[in-house]
mmCIF file of C-alpha atoms and ligand atoms in Angstrom:
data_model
loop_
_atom_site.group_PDB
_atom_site.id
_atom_site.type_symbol
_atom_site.label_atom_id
_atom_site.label_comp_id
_atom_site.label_asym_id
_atom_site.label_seq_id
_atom_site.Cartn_x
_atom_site.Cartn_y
_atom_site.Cartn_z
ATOM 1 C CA UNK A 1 11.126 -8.656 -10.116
ATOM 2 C CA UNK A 2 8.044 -7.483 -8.447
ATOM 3 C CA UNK A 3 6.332 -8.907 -4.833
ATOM 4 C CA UNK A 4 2.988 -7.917 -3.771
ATOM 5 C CA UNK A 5 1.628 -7.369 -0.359
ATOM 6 C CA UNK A 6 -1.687 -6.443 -0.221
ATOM 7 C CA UNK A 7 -4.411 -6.197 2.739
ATOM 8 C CA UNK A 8 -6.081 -4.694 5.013
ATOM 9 C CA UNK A 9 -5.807 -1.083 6.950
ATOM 10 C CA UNK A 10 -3.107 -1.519 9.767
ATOM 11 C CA UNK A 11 -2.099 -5.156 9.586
ATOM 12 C CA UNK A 12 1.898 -4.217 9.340
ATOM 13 C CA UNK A 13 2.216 -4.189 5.493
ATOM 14 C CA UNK A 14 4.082 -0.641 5.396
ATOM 15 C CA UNK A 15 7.195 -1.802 7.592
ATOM 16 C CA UNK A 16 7.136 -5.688 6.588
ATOM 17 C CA UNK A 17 7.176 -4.357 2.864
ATOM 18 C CA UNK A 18 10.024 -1.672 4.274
ATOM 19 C CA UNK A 19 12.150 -3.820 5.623
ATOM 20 C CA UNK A 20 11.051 -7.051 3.006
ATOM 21 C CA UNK A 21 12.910 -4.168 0.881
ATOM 22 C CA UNK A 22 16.154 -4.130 2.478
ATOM 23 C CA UNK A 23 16.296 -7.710 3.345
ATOM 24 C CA UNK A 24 15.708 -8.485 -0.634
ATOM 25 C CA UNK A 25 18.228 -5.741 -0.823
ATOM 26 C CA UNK A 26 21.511 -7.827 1.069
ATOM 27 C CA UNK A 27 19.665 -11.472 0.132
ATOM 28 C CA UNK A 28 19.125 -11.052 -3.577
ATOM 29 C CA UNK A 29 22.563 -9.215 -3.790
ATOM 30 C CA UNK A 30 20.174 -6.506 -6.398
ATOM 31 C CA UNK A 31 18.568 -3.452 -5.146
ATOM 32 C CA UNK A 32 15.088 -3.786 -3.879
ATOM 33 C CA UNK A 33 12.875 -0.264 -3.947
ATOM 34 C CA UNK A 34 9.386 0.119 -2.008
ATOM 35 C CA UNK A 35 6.363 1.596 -2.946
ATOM 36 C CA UNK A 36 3.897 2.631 -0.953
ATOM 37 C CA UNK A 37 0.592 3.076 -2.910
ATOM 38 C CA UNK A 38 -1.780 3.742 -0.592
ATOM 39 C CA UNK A 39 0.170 7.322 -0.308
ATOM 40 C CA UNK A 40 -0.437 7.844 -3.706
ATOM 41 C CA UNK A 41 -3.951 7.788 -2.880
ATOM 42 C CA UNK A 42 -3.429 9.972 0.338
ATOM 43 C CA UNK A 43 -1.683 12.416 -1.583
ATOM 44 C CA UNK A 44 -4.750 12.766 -4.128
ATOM 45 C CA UNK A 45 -7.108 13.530 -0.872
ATOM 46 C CA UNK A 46 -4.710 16.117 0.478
ATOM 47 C CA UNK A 47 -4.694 18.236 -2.778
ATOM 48 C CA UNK A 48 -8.700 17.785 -2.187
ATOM 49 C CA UNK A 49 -8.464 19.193 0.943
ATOM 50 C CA UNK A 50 -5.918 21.347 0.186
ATOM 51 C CA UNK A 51 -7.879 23.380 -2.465
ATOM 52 C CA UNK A 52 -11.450 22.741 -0.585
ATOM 53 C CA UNK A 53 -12.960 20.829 -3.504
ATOM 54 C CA UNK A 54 -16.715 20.138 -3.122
ATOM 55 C CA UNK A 55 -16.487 16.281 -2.473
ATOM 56 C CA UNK A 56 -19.667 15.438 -3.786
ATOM 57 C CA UNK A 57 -18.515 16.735 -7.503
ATOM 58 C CA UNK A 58 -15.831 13.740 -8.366
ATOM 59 C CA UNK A 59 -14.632 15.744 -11.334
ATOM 60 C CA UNK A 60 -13.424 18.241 -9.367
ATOM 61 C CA UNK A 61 -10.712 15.953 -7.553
ATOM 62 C CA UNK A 62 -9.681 14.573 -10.728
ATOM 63 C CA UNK A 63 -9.099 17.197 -12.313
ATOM 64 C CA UNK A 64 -7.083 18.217 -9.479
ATOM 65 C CA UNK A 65 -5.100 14.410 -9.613
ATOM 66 C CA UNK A 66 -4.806 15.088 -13.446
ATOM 67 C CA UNK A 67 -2.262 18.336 -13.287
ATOM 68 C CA UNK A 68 -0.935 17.200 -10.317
ATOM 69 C CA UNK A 69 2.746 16.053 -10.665
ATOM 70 C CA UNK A 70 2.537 12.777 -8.142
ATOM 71 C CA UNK A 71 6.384 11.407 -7.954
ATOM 72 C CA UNK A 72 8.093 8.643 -5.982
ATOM 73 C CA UNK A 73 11.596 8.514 -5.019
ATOM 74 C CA UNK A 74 13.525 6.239 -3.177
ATOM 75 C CA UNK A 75 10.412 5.551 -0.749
ATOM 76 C CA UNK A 76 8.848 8.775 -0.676
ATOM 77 C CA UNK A 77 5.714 10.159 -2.449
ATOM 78 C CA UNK A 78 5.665 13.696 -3.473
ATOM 79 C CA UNK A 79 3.288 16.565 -4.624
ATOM 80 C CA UNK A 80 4.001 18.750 -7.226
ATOM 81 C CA UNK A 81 7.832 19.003 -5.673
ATOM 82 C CA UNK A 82 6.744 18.481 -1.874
ATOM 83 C CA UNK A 83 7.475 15.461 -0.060
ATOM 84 C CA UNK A 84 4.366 14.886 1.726
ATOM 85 C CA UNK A 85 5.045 11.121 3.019
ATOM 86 C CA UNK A 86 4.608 11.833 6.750
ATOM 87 C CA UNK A 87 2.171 14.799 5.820
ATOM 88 C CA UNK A 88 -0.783 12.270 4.537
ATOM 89 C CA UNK A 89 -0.634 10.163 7.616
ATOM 90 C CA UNK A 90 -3.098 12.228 9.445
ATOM 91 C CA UNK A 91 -6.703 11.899 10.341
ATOM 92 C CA UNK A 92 -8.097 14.791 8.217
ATOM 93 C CA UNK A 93 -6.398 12.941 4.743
ATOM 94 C CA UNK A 94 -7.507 9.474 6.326
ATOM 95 C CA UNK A 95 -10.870 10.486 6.990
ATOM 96 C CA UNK A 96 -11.421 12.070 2.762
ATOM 97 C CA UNK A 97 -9.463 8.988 1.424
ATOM 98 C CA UNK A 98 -12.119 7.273 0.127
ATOM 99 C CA UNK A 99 -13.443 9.870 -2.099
ATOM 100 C CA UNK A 100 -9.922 9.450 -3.934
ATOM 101 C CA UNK A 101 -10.019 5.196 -3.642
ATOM 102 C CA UNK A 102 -13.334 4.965 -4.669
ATOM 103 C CA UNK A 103 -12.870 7.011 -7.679
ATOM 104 C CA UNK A 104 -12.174 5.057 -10.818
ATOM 105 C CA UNK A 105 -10.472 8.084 -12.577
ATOM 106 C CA UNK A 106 -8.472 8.768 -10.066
ATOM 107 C CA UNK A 107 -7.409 5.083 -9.576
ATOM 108 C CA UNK A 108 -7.075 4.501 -13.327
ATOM 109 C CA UNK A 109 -4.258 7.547 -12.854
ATOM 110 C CA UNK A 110 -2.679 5.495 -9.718
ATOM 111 C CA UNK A 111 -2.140 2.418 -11.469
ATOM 112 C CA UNK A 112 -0.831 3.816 -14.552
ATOM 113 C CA UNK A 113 1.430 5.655 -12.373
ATOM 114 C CA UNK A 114 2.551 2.493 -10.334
ATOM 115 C CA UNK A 115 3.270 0.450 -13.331
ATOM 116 C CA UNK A 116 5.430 3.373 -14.518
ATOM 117 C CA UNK A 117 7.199 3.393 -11.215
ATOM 118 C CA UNK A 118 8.025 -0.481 -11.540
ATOM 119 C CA UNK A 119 8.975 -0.291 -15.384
ATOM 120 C CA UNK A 120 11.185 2.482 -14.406
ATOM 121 C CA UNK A 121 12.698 0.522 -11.325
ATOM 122 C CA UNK A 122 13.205 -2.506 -13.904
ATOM 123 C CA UNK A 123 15.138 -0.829 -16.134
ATOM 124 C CA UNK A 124 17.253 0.699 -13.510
ATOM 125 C CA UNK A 125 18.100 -2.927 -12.538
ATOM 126 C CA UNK A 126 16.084 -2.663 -9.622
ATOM 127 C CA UNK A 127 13.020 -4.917 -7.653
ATOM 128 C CA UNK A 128 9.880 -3.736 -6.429
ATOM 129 C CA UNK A 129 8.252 -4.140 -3.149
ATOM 130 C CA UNK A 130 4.573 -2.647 -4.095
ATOM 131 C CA UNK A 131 2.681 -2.194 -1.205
ATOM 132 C CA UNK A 132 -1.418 -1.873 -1.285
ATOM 133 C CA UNK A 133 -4.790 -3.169 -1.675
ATOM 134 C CA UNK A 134 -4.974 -3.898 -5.250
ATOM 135 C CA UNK A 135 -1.201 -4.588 -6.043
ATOM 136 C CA UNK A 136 -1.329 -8.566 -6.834
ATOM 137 C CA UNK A 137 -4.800 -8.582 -7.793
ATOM 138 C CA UNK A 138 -4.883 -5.545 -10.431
ATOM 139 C CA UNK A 139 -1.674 -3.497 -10.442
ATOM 140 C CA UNK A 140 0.898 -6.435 -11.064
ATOM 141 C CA UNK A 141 -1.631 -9.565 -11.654
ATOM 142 C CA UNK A 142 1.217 -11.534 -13.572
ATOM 143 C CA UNK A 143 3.942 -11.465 -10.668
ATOM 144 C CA UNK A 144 4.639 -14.878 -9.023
ATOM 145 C CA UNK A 145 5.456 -13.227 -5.551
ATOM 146 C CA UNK A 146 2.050 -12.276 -3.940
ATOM 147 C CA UNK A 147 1.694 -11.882 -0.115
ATOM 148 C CA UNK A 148 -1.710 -11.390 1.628
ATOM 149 C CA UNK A 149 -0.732 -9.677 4.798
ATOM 150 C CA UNK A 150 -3.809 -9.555 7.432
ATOM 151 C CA UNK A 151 -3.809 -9.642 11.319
ATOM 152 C CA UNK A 152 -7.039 -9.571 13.238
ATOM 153 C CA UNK A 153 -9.022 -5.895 13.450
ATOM 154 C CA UNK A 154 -8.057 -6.171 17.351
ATOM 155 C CA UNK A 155 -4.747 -6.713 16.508
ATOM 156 C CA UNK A 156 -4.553 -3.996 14.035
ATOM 157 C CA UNK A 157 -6.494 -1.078 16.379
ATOM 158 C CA UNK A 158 -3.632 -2.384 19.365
ATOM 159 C CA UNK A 159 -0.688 -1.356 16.747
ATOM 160 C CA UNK A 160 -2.577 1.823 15.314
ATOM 161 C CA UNK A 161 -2.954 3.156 18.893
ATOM 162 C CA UNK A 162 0.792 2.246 19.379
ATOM 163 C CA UNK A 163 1.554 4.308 16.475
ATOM 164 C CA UNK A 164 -0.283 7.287 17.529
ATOM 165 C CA UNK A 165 1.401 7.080 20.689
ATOM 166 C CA UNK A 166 5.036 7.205 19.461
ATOM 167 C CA UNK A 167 3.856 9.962 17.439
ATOM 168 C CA UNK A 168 2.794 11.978 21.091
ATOM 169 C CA UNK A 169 -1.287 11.108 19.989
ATOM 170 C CA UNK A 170 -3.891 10.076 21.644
ATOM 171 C CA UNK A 171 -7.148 7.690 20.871
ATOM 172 C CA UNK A 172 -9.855 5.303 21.908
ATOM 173 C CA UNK A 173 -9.241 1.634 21.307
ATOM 174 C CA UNK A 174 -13.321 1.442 20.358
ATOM 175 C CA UNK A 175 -13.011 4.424 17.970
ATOM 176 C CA UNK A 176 -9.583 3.019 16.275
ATOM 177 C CA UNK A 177 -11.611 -0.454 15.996
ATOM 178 C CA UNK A 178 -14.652 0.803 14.545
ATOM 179 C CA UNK A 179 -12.523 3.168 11.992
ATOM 180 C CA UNK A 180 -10.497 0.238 10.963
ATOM 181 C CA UNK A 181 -13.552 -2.349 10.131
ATOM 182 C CA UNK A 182 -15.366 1.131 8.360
ATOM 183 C CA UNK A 183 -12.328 1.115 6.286
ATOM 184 C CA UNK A 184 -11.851 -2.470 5.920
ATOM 185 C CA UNK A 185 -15.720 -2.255 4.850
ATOM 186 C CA UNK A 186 -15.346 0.506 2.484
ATOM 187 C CA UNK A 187 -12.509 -1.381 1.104
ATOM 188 C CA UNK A 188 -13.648 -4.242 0.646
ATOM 189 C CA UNK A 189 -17.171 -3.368 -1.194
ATOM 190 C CA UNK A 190 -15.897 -0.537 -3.306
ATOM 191 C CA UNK A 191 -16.798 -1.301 -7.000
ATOM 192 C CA UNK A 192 -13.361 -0.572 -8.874
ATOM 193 C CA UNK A 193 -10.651 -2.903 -7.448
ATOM 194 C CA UNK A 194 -12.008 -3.768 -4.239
ATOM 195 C CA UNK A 195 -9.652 -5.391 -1.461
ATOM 196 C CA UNK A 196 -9.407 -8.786 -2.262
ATOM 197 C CA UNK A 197 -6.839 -11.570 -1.308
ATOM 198 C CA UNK A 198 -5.482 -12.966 -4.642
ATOM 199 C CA UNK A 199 -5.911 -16.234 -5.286
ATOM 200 C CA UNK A 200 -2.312 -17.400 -5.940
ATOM 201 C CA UNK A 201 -1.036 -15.364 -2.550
ATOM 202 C CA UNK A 202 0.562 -16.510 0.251
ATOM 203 C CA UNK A 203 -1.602 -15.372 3.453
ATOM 204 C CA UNK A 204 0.582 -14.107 6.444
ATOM 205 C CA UNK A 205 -1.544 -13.599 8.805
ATOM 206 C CA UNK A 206 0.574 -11.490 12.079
ATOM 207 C CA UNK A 207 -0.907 -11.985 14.994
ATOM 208 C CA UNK A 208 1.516 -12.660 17.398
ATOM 209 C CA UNK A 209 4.100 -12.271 15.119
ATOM 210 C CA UNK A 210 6.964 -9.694 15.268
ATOM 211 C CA UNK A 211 7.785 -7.656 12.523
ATOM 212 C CA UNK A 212 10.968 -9.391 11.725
ATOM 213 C CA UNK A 213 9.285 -12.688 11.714
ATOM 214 C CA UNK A 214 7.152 -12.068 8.890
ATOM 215 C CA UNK A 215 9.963 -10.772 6.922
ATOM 216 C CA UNK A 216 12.123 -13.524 7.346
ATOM 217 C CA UNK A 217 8.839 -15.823 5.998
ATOM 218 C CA UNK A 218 8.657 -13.866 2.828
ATOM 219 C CA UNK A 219 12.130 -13.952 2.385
ATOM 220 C CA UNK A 220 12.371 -17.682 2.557
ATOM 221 C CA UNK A 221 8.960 -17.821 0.905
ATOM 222 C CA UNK A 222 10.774 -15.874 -2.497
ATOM 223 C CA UNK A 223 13.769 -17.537 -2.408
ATOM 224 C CA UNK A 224 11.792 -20.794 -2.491
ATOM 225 C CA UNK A 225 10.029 -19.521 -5.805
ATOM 226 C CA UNK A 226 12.952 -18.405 -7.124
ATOM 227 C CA UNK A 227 14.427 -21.918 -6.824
ATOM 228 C CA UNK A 228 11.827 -23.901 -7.891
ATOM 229 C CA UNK A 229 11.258 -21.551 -10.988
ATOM 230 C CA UNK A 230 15.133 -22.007 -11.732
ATOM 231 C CA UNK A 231 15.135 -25.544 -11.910
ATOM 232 C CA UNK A 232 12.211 -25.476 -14.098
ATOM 233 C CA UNK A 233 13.609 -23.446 -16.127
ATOM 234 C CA UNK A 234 16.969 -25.102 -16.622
HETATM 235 O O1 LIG B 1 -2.226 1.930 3.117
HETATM 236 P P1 LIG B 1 -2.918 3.180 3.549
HETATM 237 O O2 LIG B 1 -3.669 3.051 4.842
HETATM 238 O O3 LIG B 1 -2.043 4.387 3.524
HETATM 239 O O4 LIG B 1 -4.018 3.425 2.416
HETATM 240 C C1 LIG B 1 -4.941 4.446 2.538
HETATM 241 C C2 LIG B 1 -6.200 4.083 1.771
HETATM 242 O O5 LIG B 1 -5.935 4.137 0.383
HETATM 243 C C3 LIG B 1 -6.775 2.703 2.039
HETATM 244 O O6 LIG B 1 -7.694 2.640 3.085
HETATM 245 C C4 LIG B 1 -7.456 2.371 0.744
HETATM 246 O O7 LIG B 1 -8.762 2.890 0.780
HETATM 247 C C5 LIG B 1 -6.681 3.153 -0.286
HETATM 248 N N1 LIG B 1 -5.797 2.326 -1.100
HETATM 249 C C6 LIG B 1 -6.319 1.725 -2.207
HETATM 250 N N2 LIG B 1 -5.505 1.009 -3.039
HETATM 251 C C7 LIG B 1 -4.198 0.879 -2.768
HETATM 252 C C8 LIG B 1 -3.648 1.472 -1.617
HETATM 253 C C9 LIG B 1 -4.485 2.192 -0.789
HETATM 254 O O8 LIG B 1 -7.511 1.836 -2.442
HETATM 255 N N3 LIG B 1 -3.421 0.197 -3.622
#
C-alpha cells in the first residue's frame, strides 16, 4: 500500500508524511516506511558539489548520479555508504538542486530508484509513505491514496525561518519568501515532471493547522478508502 503527498517547498509534507508513517504504523496494525524523495535529489546535488562539476555540462552530474550508490533505509538516504540525511538540508545543496530536478537523466534514475524502494518495502510486508513533488502524479500514478499538501508561501517562509532557528540559524523573512516562490516557480515550470496537484488527490491545505491535525485527516481520509474499497470489493 502506497500514499502520496506531494507539494510545494516547505508546506509540512516531511513531518506530516513522518509521523502519517507511524500513525499508519499503530492504525493499520502493518508497518508503514517513509521516503523522502526530495533527498534523493539533494543527495545528487551534493556529489555535484562535492566533486566541483561544471554545472552547465549536465552529463557531468549524471554521470556522477550513475556510479553513485544512492540507498534508503529505514528513513534515511545515503551516499555511497554515508548517511547524508541532515547533511543535504543546507543552503549550498538547496541552492544547486535544481540542476539535479531539472535533469531528466538524473530523474529517470530517481524514479526507478523509488519504485525499487516501494517494491522492496512491499515484499517485506511493508507500506509506503512517499514523500515529493512528483510521487502521485508520476512515481506511483496508480495508488488510490494521494494527498496534495500546500499551505500559503507566507505560511511556509514563517515555518522555514522556525526551522532555521531551532537549528541556531538565522534569515530574512523577505529572502525565505522570495526563495520559496523561486522554487515553487522552478518547480512548477520545469519540463520533466513538473509540480502538479494530481487530479484524484485530496488537497490539505495547513494553514492554521497543527501538525497533528493534518495527520489525523489523512488517517481518517485512508481508512475511509480502505472501507469503501472493501465493501466494493466483497
Ligand atoms: O522536499 P525537498 O525540499 O527536500 O526537495 C528539494 C527539491 O528537490 C525540490 O525543490 C524539488 O526541486 C526537488 N524534488 C523533485 N521531485 C521530488 C522531490 C523533490 O523535483 N519528488
Amino acid at each position: 500500500m502506497i500514499i502520496t503527498i506531494d507539494g510545494p517547498a516547505g508546506a509540512g509534507k516531511s513531518t506530516v508524511a513522518k509521523r502519517l508513517a507511524k500513525q499508519l504504523t499503530s492504525v493499520l496494525f502493518q508497518p508503514f516506511e517513509y521516503l523522502d524523495t526530495g533527498s534523493m535529489y539533494r543527495a545528487a546535488a551534493l556529489l555535484g558539489l562535492r566533486n566541483g562539476v561544471d554545472w552547465n555540462e549536465p552529463a557531468q552530474l549524471e554521470t556522477l548520479a550513475q556510479t553513485a550508490k544512492i540507498e534508503i533505509d529505514a528513513g534515511r538516504t545515503f551516499l555511497n555508504g554515508e548517511d547524508i540525511t541532515d547533511a543535504v538540508r543546507t543552503k549550498e545543496v538547496t541552492g544547486k538542486i535544481r540542476y539535479a530536478a531539472d535533469n531528466p537523466v538524473i530523474r529517470r534514475q530517481m524514479v526507478e530508484l523509488q519504485r525499487a524502494v516501494a517494491k522492496r518495502y512491499a515484499e517485506e510486508g511493508k507500506g509506503l509513505v512517499s514523500e515529493g513533488r512528483d510521487q502521485g502524479t508520476v512515481v506511483f500514478p496508480d495508488t488510490p491514496f494521494k494527498f496534495f499538501v500546500s499551505a500559503s508561501p507566507e505560511e511556509r517562509a514563517r515555518r522555514r525561518l522556525g526551522e532555521m532557528a531551532q537549528r541556531g540559524e538565522t534569515g530574512d523573512f523577505d529572502e525565505v519568501l522570495k526563495s520559496i516562490n523561486e522554487r515553487d516557480y522552478r518547480d512548477s515550470v520545469r519540463e520533466v515532471a513538473p509540480l502538479r496537484e494530481p487530479k484524484d488527490a485530496r488537497r490539505i491545505i495547513t494553514d492554521g493547522m497543527t501538525i497533528d491535525e493534518a495527520v489525523e485527516t489523512i488517517v481518517q481520509s485512508v481508512s475511509m478508502t480502505l472501507t469503501l474499497r472493501q465493501s466494493v470489493s466483497r
